[in-house]
PDB file of C-alpha atoms in Angstrom:
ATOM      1  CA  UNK E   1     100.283 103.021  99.382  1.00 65.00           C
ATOM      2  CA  UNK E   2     103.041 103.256  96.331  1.00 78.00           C
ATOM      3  CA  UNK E   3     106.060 101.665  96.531  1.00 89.00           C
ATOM      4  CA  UNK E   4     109.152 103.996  97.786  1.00 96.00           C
ATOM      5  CA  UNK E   5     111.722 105.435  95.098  1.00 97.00           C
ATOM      6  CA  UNK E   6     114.930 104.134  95.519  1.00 97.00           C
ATOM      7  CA  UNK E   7     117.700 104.433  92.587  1.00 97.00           C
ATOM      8  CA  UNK E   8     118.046 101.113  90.110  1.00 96.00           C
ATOM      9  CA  UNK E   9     121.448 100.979  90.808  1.00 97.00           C
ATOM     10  CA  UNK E  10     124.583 102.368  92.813  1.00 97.00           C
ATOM     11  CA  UNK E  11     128.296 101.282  92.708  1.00 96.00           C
ATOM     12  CA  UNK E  12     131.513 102.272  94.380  1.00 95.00           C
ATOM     13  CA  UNK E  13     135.206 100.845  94.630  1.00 96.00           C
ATOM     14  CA  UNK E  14     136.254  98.905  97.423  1.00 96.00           C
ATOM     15  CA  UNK E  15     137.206 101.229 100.388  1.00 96.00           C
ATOM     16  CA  UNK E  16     134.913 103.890  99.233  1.00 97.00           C
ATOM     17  CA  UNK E  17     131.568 104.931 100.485  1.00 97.00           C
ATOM     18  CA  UNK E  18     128.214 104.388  98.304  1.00 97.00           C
ATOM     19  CA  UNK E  19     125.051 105.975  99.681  1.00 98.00           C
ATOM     20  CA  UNK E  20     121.557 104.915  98.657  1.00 98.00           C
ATOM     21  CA  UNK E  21     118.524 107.274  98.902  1.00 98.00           C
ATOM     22  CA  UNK E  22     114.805 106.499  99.730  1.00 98.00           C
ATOM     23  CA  UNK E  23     112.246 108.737  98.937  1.00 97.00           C
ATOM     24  CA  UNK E  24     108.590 108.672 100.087  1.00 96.00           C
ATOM     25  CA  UNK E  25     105.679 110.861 101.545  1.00 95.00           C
ATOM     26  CA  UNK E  26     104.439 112.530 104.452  1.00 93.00           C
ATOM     27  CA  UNK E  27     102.372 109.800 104.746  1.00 93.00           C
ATOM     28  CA  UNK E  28     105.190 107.336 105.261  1.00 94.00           C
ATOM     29  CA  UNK E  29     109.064 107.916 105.839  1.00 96.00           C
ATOM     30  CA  UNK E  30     107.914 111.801 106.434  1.00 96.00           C
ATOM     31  CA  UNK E  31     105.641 110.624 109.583  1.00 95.00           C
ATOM     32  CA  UNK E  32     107.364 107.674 110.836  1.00 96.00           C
ATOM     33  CA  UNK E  33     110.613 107.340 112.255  1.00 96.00           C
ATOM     34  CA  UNK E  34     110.275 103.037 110.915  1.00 97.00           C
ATOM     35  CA  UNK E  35     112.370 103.511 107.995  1.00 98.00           C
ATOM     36  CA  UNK E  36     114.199  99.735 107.311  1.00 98.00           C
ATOM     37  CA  UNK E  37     116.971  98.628 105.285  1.00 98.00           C
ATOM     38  CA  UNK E  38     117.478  95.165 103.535  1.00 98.00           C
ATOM     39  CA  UNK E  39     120.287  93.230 101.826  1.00 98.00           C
ATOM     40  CA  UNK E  40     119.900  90.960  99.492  1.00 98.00           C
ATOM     41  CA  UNK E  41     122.322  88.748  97.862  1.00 97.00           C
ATOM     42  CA  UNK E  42     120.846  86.381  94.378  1.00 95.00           C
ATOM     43  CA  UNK E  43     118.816  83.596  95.364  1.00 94.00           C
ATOM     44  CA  UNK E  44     119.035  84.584  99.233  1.00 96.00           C
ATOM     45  CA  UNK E  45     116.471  85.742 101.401  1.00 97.00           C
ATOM     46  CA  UNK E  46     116.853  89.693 102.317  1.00 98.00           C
ATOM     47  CA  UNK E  47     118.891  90.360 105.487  1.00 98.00           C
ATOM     48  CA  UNK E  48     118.272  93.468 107.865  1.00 98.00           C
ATOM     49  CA  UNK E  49     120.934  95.666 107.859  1.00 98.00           C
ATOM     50  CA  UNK E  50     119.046  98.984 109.596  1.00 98.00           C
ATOM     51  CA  UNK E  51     116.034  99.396 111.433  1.00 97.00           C
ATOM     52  CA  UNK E  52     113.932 102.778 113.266  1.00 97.00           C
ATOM     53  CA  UNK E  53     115.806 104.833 110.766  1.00 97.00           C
ATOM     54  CA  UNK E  54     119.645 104.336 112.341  1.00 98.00           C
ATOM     55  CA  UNK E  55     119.379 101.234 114.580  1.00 97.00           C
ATOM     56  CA  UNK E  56     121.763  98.178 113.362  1.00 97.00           C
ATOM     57  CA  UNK E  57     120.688  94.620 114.607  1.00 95.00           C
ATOM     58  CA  UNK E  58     123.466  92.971 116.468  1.00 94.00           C
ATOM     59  CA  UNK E  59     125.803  90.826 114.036  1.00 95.00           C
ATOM     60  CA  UNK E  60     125.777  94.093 111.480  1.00 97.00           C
ATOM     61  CA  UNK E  61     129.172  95.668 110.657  1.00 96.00           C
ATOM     62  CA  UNK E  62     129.214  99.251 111.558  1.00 96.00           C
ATOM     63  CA  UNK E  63     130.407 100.258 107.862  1.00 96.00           C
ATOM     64  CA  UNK E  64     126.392 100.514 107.605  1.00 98.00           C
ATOM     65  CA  UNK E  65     124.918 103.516 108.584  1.00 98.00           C
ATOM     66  CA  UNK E  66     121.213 104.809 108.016  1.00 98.00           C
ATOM     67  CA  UNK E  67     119.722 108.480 108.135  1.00 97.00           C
ATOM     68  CA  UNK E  68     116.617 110.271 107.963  1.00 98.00           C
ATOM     69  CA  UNK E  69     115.591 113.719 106.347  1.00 97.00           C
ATOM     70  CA  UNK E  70     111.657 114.791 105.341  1.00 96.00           C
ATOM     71  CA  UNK E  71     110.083 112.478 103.678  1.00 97.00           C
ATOM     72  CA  UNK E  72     113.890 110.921 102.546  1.00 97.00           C
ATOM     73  CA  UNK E  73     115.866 108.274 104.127  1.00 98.00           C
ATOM     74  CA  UNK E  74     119.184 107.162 102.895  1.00 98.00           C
ATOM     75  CA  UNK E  75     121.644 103.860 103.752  1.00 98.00           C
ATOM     76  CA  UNK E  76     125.049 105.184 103.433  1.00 98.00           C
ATOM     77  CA  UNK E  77     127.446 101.721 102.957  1.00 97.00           C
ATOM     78  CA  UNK E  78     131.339 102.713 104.204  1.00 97.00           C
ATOM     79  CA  UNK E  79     134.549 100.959 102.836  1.00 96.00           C
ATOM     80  CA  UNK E  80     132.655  99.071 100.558  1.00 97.00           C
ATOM     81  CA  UNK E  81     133.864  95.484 100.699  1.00 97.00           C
ATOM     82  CA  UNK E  82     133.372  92.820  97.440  1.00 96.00           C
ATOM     83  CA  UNK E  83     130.426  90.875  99.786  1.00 96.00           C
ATOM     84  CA  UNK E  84     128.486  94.117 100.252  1.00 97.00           C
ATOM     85  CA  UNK E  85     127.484  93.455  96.496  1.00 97.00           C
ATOM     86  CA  UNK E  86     123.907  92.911  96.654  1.00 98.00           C
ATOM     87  CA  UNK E  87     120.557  94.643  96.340  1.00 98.00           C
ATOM     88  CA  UNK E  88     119.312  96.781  98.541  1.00 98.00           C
ATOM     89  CA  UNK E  89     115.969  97.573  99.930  1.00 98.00           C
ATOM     90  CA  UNK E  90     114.368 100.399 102.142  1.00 98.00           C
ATOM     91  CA  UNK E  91     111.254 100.227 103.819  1.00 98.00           C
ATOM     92  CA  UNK E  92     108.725 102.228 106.265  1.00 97.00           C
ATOM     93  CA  UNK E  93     105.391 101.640 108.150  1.00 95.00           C
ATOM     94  CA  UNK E  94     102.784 103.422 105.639  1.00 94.00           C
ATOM     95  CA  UNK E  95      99.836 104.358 108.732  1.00 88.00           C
ATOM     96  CA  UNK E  96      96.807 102.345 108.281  1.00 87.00           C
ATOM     97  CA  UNK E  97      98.543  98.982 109.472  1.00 89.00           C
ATOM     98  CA  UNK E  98     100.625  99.007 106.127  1.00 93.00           C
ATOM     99  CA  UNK E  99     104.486  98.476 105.338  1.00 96.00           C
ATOM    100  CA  UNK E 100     106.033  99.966 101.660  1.00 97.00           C
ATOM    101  CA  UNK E 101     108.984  98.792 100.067  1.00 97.00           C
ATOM    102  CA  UNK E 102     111.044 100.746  97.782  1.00 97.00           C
ATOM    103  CA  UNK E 103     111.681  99.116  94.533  1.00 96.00           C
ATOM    104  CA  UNK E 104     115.335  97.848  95.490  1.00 97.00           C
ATOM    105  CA  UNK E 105     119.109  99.382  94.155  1.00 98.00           C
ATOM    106  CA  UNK E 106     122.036  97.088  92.997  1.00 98.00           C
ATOM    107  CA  UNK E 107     125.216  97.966  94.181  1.00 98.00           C
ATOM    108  CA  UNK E 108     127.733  97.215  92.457  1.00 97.00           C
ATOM    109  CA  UNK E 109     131.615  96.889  93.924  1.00 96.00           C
ATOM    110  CA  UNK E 110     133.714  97.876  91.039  1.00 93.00           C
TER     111      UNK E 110
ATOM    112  CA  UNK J   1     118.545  79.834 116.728  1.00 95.00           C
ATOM    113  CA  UNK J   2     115.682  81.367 115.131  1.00 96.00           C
ATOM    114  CA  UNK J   3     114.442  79.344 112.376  1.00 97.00           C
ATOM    115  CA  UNK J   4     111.257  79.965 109.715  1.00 98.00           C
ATOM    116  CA  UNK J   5     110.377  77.187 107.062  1.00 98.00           C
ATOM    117  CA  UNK J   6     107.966  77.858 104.474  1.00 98.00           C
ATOM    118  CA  UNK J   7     106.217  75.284 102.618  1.00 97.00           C
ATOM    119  CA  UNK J   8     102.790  74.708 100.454  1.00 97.00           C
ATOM    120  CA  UNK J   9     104.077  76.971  97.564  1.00 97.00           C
ATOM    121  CA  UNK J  10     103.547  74.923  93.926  1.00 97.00           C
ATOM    122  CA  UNK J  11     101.553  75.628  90.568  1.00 97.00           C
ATOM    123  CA  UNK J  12      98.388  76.253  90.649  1.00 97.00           C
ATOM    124  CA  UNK J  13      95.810  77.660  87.926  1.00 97.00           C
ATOM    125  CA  UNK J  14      94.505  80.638  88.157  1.00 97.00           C
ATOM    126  CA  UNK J  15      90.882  81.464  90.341  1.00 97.00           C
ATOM    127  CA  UNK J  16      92.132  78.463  92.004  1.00 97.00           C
ATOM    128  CA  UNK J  17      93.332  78.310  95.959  1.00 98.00           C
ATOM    129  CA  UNK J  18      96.486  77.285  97.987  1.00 98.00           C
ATOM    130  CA  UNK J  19      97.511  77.594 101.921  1.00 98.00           C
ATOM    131  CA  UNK J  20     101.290  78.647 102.723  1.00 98.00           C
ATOM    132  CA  UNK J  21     103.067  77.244 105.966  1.00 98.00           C
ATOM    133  CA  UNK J  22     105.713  78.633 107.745  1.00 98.00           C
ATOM    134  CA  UNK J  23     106.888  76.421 110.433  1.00 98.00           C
ATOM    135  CA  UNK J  24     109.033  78.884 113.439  1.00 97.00           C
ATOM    136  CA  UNK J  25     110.716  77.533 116.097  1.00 97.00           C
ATOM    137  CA  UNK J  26     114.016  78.808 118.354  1.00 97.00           C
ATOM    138  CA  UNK J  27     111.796  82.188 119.851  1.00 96.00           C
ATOM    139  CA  UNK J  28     108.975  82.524 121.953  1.00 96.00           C
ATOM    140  CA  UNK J  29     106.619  82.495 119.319  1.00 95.00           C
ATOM    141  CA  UNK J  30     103.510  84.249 121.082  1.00 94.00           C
ATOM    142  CA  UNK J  31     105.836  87.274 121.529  1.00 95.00           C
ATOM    143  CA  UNK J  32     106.293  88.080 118.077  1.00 96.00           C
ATOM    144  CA  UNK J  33     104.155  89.432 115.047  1.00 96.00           C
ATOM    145  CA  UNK J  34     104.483  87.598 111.632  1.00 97.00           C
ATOM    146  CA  UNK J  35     104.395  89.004 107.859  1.00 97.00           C
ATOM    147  CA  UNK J  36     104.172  87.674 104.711  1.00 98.00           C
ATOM    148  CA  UNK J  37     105.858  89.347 102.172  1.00 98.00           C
ATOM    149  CA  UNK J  38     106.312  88.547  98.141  1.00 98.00           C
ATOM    150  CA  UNK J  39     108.650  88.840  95.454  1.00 98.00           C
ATOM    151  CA  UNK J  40     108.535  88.161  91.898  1.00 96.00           C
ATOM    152  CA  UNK J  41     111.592  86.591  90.419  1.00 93.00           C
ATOM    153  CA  UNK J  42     113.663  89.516  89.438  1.00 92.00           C
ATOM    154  CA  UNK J  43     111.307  92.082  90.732  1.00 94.00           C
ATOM    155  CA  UNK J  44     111.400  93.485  94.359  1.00 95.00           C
ATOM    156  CA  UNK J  45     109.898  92.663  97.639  1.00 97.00           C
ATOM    157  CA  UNK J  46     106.208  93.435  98.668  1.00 97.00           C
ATOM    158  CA  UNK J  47     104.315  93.330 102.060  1.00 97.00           C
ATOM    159  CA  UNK J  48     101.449  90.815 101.945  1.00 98.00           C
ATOM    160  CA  UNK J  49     100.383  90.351 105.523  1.00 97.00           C
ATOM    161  CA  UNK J  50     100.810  90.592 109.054  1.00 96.00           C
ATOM    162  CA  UNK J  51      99.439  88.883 112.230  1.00 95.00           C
ATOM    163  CA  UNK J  52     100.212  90.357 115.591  1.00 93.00           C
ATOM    164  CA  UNK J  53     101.621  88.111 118.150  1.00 87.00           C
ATOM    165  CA  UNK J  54      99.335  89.444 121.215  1.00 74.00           C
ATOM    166  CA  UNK J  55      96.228  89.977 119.506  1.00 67.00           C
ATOM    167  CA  UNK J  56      93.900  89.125 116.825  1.00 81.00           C
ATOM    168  CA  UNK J  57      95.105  91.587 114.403  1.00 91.00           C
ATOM    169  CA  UNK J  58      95.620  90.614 110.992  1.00 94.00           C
ATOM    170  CA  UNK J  59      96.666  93.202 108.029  1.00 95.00           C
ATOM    171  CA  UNK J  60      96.662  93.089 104.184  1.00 96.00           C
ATOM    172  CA  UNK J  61      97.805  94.537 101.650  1.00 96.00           C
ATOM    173  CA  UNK J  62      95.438  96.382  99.446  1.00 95.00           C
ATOM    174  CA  UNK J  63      96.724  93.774  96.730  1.00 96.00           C
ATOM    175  CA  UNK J  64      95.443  90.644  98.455  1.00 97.00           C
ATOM    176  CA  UNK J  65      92.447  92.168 100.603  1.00 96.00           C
ATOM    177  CA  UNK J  66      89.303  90.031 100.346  1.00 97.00           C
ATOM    178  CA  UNK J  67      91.647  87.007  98.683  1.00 98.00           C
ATOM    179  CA  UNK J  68      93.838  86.074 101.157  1.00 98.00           C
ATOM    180  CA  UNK J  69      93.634  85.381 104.817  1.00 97.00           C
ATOM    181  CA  UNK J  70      96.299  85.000 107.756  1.00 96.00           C
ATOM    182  CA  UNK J  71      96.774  83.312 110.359  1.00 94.00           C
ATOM    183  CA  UNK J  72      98.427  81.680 113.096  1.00 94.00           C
ATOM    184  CA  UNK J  73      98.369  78.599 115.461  1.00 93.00           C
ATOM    185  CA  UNK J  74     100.520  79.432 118.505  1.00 91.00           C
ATOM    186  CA  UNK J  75     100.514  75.439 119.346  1.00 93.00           C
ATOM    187  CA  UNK J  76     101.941  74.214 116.570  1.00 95.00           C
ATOM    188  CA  UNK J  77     104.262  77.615 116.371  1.00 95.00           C
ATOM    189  CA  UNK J  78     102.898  77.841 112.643  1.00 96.00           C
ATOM    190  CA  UNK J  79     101.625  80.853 110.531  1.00 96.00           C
ATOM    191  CA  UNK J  80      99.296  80.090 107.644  1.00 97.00           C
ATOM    192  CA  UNK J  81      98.503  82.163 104.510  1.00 98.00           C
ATOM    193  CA  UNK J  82      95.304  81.350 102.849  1.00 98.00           C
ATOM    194  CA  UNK J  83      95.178  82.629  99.490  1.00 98.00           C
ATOM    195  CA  UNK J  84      91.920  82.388  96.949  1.00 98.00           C
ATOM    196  CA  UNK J  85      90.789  83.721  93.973  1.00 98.00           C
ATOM    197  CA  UNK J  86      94.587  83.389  92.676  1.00 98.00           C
ATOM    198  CA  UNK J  87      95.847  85.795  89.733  1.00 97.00           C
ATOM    199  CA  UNK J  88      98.669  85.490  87.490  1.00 97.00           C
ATOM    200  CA  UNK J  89     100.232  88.470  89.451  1.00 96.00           C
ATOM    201  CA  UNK J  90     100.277  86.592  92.364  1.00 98.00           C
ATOM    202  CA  UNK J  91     103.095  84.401  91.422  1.00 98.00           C
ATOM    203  CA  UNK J  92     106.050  85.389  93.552  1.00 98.00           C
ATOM    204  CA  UNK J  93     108.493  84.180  95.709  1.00 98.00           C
ATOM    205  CA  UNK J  94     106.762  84.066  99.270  1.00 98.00           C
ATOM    206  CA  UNK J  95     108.459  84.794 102.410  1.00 98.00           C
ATOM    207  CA  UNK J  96     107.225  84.340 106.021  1.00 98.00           C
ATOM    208  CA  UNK J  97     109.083  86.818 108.488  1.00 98.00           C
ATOM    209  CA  UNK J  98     109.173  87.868 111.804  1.00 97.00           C
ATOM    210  CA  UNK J  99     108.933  91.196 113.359  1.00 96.00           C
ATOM    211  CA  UNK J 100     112.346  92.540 115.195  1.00 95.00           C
ATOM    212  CA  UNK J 101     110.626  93.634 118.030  1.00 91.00           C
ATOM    213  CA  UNK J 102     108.122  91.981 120.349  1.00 91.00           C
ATOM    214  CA  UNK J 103     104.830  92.989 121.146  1.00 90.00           C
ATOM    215  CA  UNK J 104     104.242  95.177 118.303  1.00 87.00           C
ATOM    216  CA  UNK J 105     101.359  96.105 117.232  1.00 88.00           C
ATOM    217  CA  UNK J 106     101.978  96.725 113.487  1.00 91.00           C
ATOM    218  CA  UNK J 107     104.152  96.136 110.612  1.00 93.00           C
ATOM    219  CA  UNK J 108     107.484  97.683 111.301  1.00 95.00           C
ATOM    220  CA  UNK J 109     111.028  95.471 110.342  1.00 97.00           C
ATOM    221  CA  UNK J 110     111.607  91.870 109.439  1.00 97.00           C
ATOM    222  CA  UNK J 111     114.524  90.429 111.583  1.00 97.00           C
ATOM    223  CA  UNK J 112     114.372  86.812 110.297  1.00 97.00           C
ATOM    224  CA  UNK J 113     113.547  85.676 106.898  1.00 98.00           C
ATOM    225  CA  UNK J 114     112.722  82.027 105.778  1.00 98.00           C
ATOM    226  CA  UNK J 115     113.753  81.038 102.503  1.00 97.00           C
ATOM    227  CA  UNK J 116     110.438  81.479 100.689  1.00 97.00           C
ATOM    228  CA  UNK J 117     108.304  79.036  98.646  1.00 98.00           C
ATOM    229  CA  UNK J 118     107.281  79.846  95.276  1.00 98.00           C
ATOM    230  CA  UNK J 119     103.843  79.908  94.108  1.00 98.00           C
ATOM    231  CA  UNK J 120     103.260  79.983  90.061  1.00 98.00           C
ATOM    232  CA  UNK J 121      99.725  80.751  88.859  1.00 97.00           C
ATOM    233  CA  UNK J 122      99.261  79.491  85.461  1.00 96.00           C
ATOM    234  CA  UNK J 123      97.316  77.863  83.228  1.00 94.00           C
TER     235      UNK J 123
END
């Protein structure tokens, strides 16, 4: 299972909207609807921001917003605030009793 | 409140062994499946291993299969990681987690993270 392809890095000024893509197979984001999304912030353990491709766990602002389309999945950030600086992370179940992380984007609030 | 504490993580040379702890307590414990996952300073995060909550089922990644071994004592509300046969490319930032939604059967998403013990294989 590879890792998912997610941009290095992504920025946007506060108030604006920054969207990060995912890309993967058919063999993961394609044939699952288990796409995840995870924040980061230095020296923190990640947070989960989206689950089942659109969910958001209680306590999660609604500025965060996830979406599905093929084998792509993308986490879409609105009116960008300073503390949503952080790295982000997607994930999806893989079949075969496997999860796949994408290899993380830092967003940057300008 | 839903609380994971890892511990165990240290320096250790490499071929050479160590067993991760992650202590859980503020959930019904049984309920819920448990993964490890890694990440090297710097680097990004990658699924080690997952124990189902209901059943004997234990997953690996194809990383650590044949090396490293989970597990879980529902008593002492603890899940174990048993690694051997350590690498330099095992040293990472180890996090226990739990899985978001009870019952499940397989690796899905990680509602609650602890805040990881590092493991450094050198020599």
């Amino acid at each position: 299972q590879s890792a998912l392809t997610q941009p290095p890095s992504a920025s946007g000024s506060p108030g604006q909207s920054v969207t990060i893509s995912c890309t993967g197979t058919s063999n993961d984001i394609g044939n699952y609807n288990y796409v995840s999304w995870y924040q980061q912030h230095p020296g923190k353990a990640p947070k989960l921001m989206i689950y089942d491709v659109t969910k958001r766990p209680s306590g999660v602002p609604g500025r965060f917003s996830g979406s599905k389309s093929g084998n792509s999945a993308s986490l879409t950030v609105s009116g960008l605030q300073a503390e949503d600086e952080a790295d982000y992370y997607c994930s999806s179940y893989a079949g075969i009793n496997h999860l796949v992380f994408g290899g993380g984007t830092k967003v940057t609030v300008l | 409140e839903v609380q994971l504490l890892e511990s165990g993580g240290g320096l250790v040379q490499p071929g050479g062994s160590l067993r991760l702890s992650c202590a859980a307590s503020g959930f019904t414990f049984s309920n819920y499946a448990m993964s490890w996952v890694r990440q090297v300073p710097g680097k990004g995060l990658e699924w080690v291993s997952y124990t189902s909550g209901i059943s004997t089922a234990e997953y690996y990644a194809d990383s650590v299969q044949g090396r490293f071994t989970i597990s879980r004592d529902s008593a002492k509300k603890t899940v174990y990681l048993q690694m051997n046969s350590l690498r330099d490319e095992d040293t990472a930032m180890y996090y226990c987690a739990r899985e978001a939604v009870q019952f499940g059967e397989f690796p899905i998403s990680l509602d609650h993270w602890g805040h990881g013990t590092l493991v450094t294989v050198s020599s």
